[in-house]
Tab-separated table of C-alpha atoms in Angstrom:
chain	number	residue	atom	x	y	z
A	174	MET	CA	103.020	53.600	124.602
A	175	GLY	CA	104.271	57.060	123.706
A	176	ASN	CA	103.659	60.415	125.356
A	177	SER	CA	100.390	62.361	125.350
A	178	TYR	CA	100.325	65.889	123.922
A	179	GLY	CA	97.586	68.462	123.546
A	180	TYR	CA	97.175	71.278	121.056
A	181	VAL	CA	95.035	74.316	121.885
A	182	ARG	CA	94.319	77.184	119.513
A	183	VAL	CA	92.306	80.377	119.791
A	184	SER	CA	92.112	82.887	116.963
A	185	THR	CA	92.845	86.034	118.980
A	186	SER	CA	94.419	86.987	122.291
A	187	GLU	CA	90.947	88.071	123.530
A	188	GLN	CA	89.438	84.597	123.157
A	189	ASN	CA	89.418	82.233	126.115
A	190	GLU	CA	91.095	78.843	125.880
A	191	ASP	CA	89.761	77.467	129.211
A	192	ARG	CA	87.321	74.954	127.657
A	193	GLN	CA	90.050	73.450	125.514
A	194	ARG	CA	92.480	73.257	128.453
A	195	LEU	CA	89.828	71.615	130.637
A	196	ALA	CA	89.246	69.007	127.923
A	197	MET	CA	93.001	68.296	127.885
A	198	GLN	CA	93.025	67.851	131.669
A	199	LEU	CA	90.107	65.423	131.493
A	200	ALA	CA	92.058	63.457	128.873
A	201	GLN	CA	94.961	63.394	131.350
A	202	VAL	CA	97.360	65.286	129.104
A	203	PRO	CA	100.263	66.594	131.236
A	204	GLU	CA	100.161	70.388	131.591
A	205	GLY	CA	103.713	70.666	130.307
A	206	ASN	CA	102.729	68.832	127.112
A	207	ILE	CA	99.982	71.253	126.113
A	208	TYR	CA	100.959	73.636	123.311
A	209	MET	CA	98.865	76.700	122.558
A	210	ASP	CA	98.757	79.250	119.748
A	211	LYS	CA	96.756	82.461	119.776
A	212	GLN	CA	96.589	82.756	116.028
A	213	SER	CA	94.316	82.260	113.036
A	214	GLY	CA	93.849	78.729	111.731
A	215	LYS	CA	94.169	79.749	108.078
A	216	ASP	CA	97.538	77.981	107.789
A	217	PHE	CA	100.014	75.980	109.895
A	218	GLU	CA	102.774	78.573	110.225
A	219	ARG	CA	102.203	78.893	113.972
A	220	PRO	CA	105.157	78.922	116.392
A	221	MET	CA	103.837	76.562	119.078
A	222	TYR	CA	102.396	74.136	116.550
A	223	ARG	CA	105.774	73.973	114.780
A	224	ARG	CA	107.459	73.367	118.132
A	225	LEU	CA	104.947	70.611	118.911
A	226	LEU	CA	105.741	68.891	115.609
A	227	ARG	CA	109.400	68.722	116.591
A	228	GLN	CA	108.443	67.005	119.862
A	229	LEU	CA	106.078	64.374	118.457
A	230	LYS	CA	107.537	60.898	118.034
A	231	LYS	CA	106.200	57.549	116.875
A	232	ASP	CA	103.358	56.176	119.062
A	233	ASP	CA	102.745	59.554	120.742
A	234	VAL	CA	99.110	60.649	121.030
A	235	LEU	CA	97.990	64.153	120.027
A	236	TYR	CA	94.733	65.432	121.528
A	237	ILE	CA	92.714	68.320	120.073
A	238	LYS	CA	89.306	69.533	121.222
A	239	SER	CA	87.797	69.792	117.729
A	240	ILE	CA	89.020	69.527	114.161
A	241	ASP	CA	88.831	73.276	113.542
A	242	ARG	CA	91.309	73.839	116.399
A	243	LEU	CA	93.856	72.020	114.267
A	244	GLY	CA	93.150	74.286	111.310
A	245	ARG	CA	90.523	75.798	109.032
A	246	ASN	CA	92.024	75.206	105.611
A	247	TYR	CA	90.475	72.040	104.165
A	248	GLU	CA	93.410	70.868	102.075
A	249	GLU	CA	96.048	71.716	104.681
A	250	VAL	CA	94.187	69.926	107.507
A	251	LEU	CA	94.099	66.749	105.412
A	252	GLU	CA	97.784	67.113	104.583
A	253	GLN	CA	98.737	67.617	108.242
A	254	TRP	CA	96.611	64.631	109.290
A	255	ARG	CA	98.313	62.455	106.679
A	256	MET	CA	101.780	63.644	107.713
A	257	LEU	CA	101.137	63.056	111.427
A	258	THR	CA	99.534	59.639	111.114
A	259	LYS	CA	101.404	58.188	108.125
A	260	GLU	CA	104.879	59.766	108.352
A	261	LYS	CA	105.325	60.497	112.044
A	262	LYS	CA	103.095	57.543	113.002
A	263	VAL	CA	101.385	59.598	115.694
A	264	ASP	CA	97.840	58.859	116.875
A	265	ILE	CA	95.317	61.727	116.857
A	266	VAL	CA	92.286	62.003	119.122
A	267	VAL	CA	89.594	64.616	118.378
A	268	LEU	CA	87.829	64.850	121.724
A	269	ASP	CA	84.424	66.056	120.514
A	270	MET	CA	84.290	63.506	117.686
A	271	PRO	CA	84.917	59.910	118.947
A	272	LEU	CA	85.026	58.559	115.385
A	273	LEU	CA	88.196	60.596	114.853
A	274	ASP	CA	90.392	58.539	117.180
A	275	THR	CA	93.124	56.775	115.232
A	276	ARG	CA	93.896	54.470	118.177
A	277	ARG	CA	90.685	52.612	117.384
A	278	GLY	CA	89.781	50.705	114.270
A	279	LYS	CA	93.247	50.444	112.797
A	280	ASP	CA	91.956	47.870	110.332
A	281	LEU	CA	91.073	48.891	106.787
A	282	ILE	CA	87.408	49.662	107.546
A	283	GLY	CA	88.249	51.714	110.634
A	284	THR	CA	90.882	53.743	108.762
A	285	PHE	CA	88.527	54.280	105.834
A	286	LEU	CA	85.720	55.470	108.129
A	287	SER	CA	88.050	57.842	109.976
A	288	ASP	CA	89.313	59.311	106.693
A	289	ILE	CA	85.772	59.860	105.400
A	290	VAL	CA	84.652	61.604	108.616
A	291	LEU	CA	87.783	63.770	108.587
A	292	GLN	CA	87.250	64.856	104.996
A	293	VAL	CA	83.609	65.738	105.620
A	294	LEU	CA	84.399	67.735	108.765
A	295	SER	CA	87.351	69.519	107.167
A	296	PHE	CA	85.187	70.441	104.185
A	297	VAL	CA	82.476	71.815	106.504
A	298	ALA	CA	85.056	73.878	108.430
A	299	GLU	CA	86.553	75.283	105.223
A	300	ASN	CA	83.115	76.023	103.760
A	301	GLU	CA	82.057	77.832	106.928
A	302	ARG	CA	85.221	79.943	106.807
A	303	LYS	CA	84.389	80.966	103.226
A	304	ASN	CA	80.793	81.744	104.229
A	305	ILE	CA	82.004	83.974	107.069
A	306	ARG	CA	84.229	85.927	104.674
A	307	GLU	CA	81.350	86.297	102.214
A	308	ARG	CA	78.988	87.518	104.945
A	309	GLN	CA	81.602	90.024	106.074
A	310	ARG	CA	82.045	91.284	102.522
A	311	GLU	CA	78.265	91.612	102.033
A	312	GLY	CA	77.928	93.398	105.396
A	313	ILE	CA	80.645	95.902	104.524
A	314	GLU	CA	79.090	96.577	101.115
A	315	ALA	CA	75.632	97.069	102.657
A	316	ALA	CA	77.093	99.466	105.231
A	317	ARG	CA	78.830	101.469	102.507
A	318	LEU	CA	75.548	101.782	100.617
A	319	ARG	CA	74.027	103.207	103.811
A	320	GLY	CA	76.803	105.798	103.911
A	321	VAL	CA	78.925	104.228	106.647
A	322	ARG	CA	82.576	105.227	106.304
A	323	PHE	CA	85.378	102.792	107.177
A	324	GLY	CA	88.940	103.468	108.216
A	325	ARG	CA	90.386	106.075	110.515
A	326	PRO	CA	88.272	109.193	111.086
A	327	ARG	CA	89.383	112.207	109.129
A	328	THR	CA	91.450	114.786	110.947
A	329	PRO	CA	89.812	118.227	111.042
A	330	VAL	CA	91.068	120.946	108.714
A	331	PRO	CA	91.718	124.594	109.629
A	332	GLU	CA	88.841	127.070	109.310
A	333	ASN	CA	90.514	128.811	106.384
A	334	PHE	CA	91.183	125.583	104.497
A	335	GLU	CA	88.250	125.897	102.084
A	336	GLN	CA	89.191	129.486	101.219
A	337	ALA	CA	92.875	128.634	100.709
A	338	CYS	CA	91.969	125.562	98.693
A	339	GLY	CA	89.706	127.616	96.453
A	340	LYS	CA	92.485	130.120	95.780
A	341	TRP	CA	94.906	127.318	94.919
A	342	ILE	CA	92.424	125.633	92.560
A	343	SER	CA	91.734	128.955	90.817
A	344	GLY	CA	95.473	129.620	90.455
A	345	GLU	CA	95.606	132.667	92.704
A	346	ILE	CA	98.253	131.117	94.969
A	347	SER	CA	100.570	128.119	94.829
A	348	GLY	CA	99.881	124.887	96.655
A	349	ARG	CA	102.862	125.520	98.903
A	350	GLU	CA	101.524	128.977	99.832
A	351	ALA	CA	98.045	127.545	100.466
A	352	ALA	CA	99.513	124.870	102.747
A	353	LYS	CA	101.503	127.546	104.578
A	354	GLN	CA	98.380	129.656	105.116
A	355	CYS	CA	96.644	126.610	106.582
A	356	ASN	CA	99.688	125.734	108.706
A	357	MET	CA	99.718	122.253	107.160
A	358	PRO	CA	102.452	120.117	105.575
A	359	SER	CA	102.250	120.338	101.794
A	360	SER	CA	101.576	116.593	101.445
A	361	SER	CA	98.636	116.798	103.868
A	362	PHE	CA	97.254	119.859	102.134
A	363	TYR	CA	97.350	118.251	98.692
A	364	ARG	CA	95.658	115.102	100.022
A	365	LYS	CA	92.910	117.039	101.779
A	366	ALA	CA	92.506	119.324	98.776
A	367	GLY	CA	92.024	116.287	96.523
A	368	ASP	CA	89.323	114.966	98.849
A	369	PHE	CA	87.668	118.385	98.993
A	370	HIS	CA	87.704	118.750	95.207
A	371	SER	CA	86.231	115.246	94.736
A	372	GLU	CA	83.409	116.012	97.191
A	373	GLU	CA	82.697	119.284	95.421
A	374	LEU	CA	82.441	117.517	92.086
A	375	SER	CA	80.190	114.747	93.422
A	376	GLY	CA	77.962	117.310	95.147
A	377	SER	CA	77.459	119.222	91.941
A	378	GLN	CA	76.312	116.172	89.960
């Protein structure tokens, strides 16, 4: 028998990994053999996961709480599973899905069943990730239609900005002189003036 390892992943530093760690303890994975990344599952370029790969040897067992903790990209999850089980000859145990335990059913039927379940679950995880992105995009678009502005709030302009901007647009003074009157860097003045001019045009339509 090889060694037992656990892999834990949360998407952000604010998320809590306690449930995954508890599951590893219940599976009797040594604390020192648990590797954790606080990073998105969109790909496998994660530092602790890469370090874990270097540790895994033939007949070792890798525990994960659920398939989406391994990753969220459908094709890459299948590729990693194939590499771990076929090339490294490591067993994988998905704790919340008993059918995904490569220690069992190593005959042809058992392997086939495990592969089918894995492909279905990986597809569901990938599809859900795409749905989340689509819902986010639709939410942002709906908010924009309601007039919600995104990005950093605009910095206020001096009280005489509109007057100085009007003089610059009409050609009475140069842009550099207008910026000087407003006590602003020229680059900031030109940017704000462009925004002001665009708003004026849209308001007159």
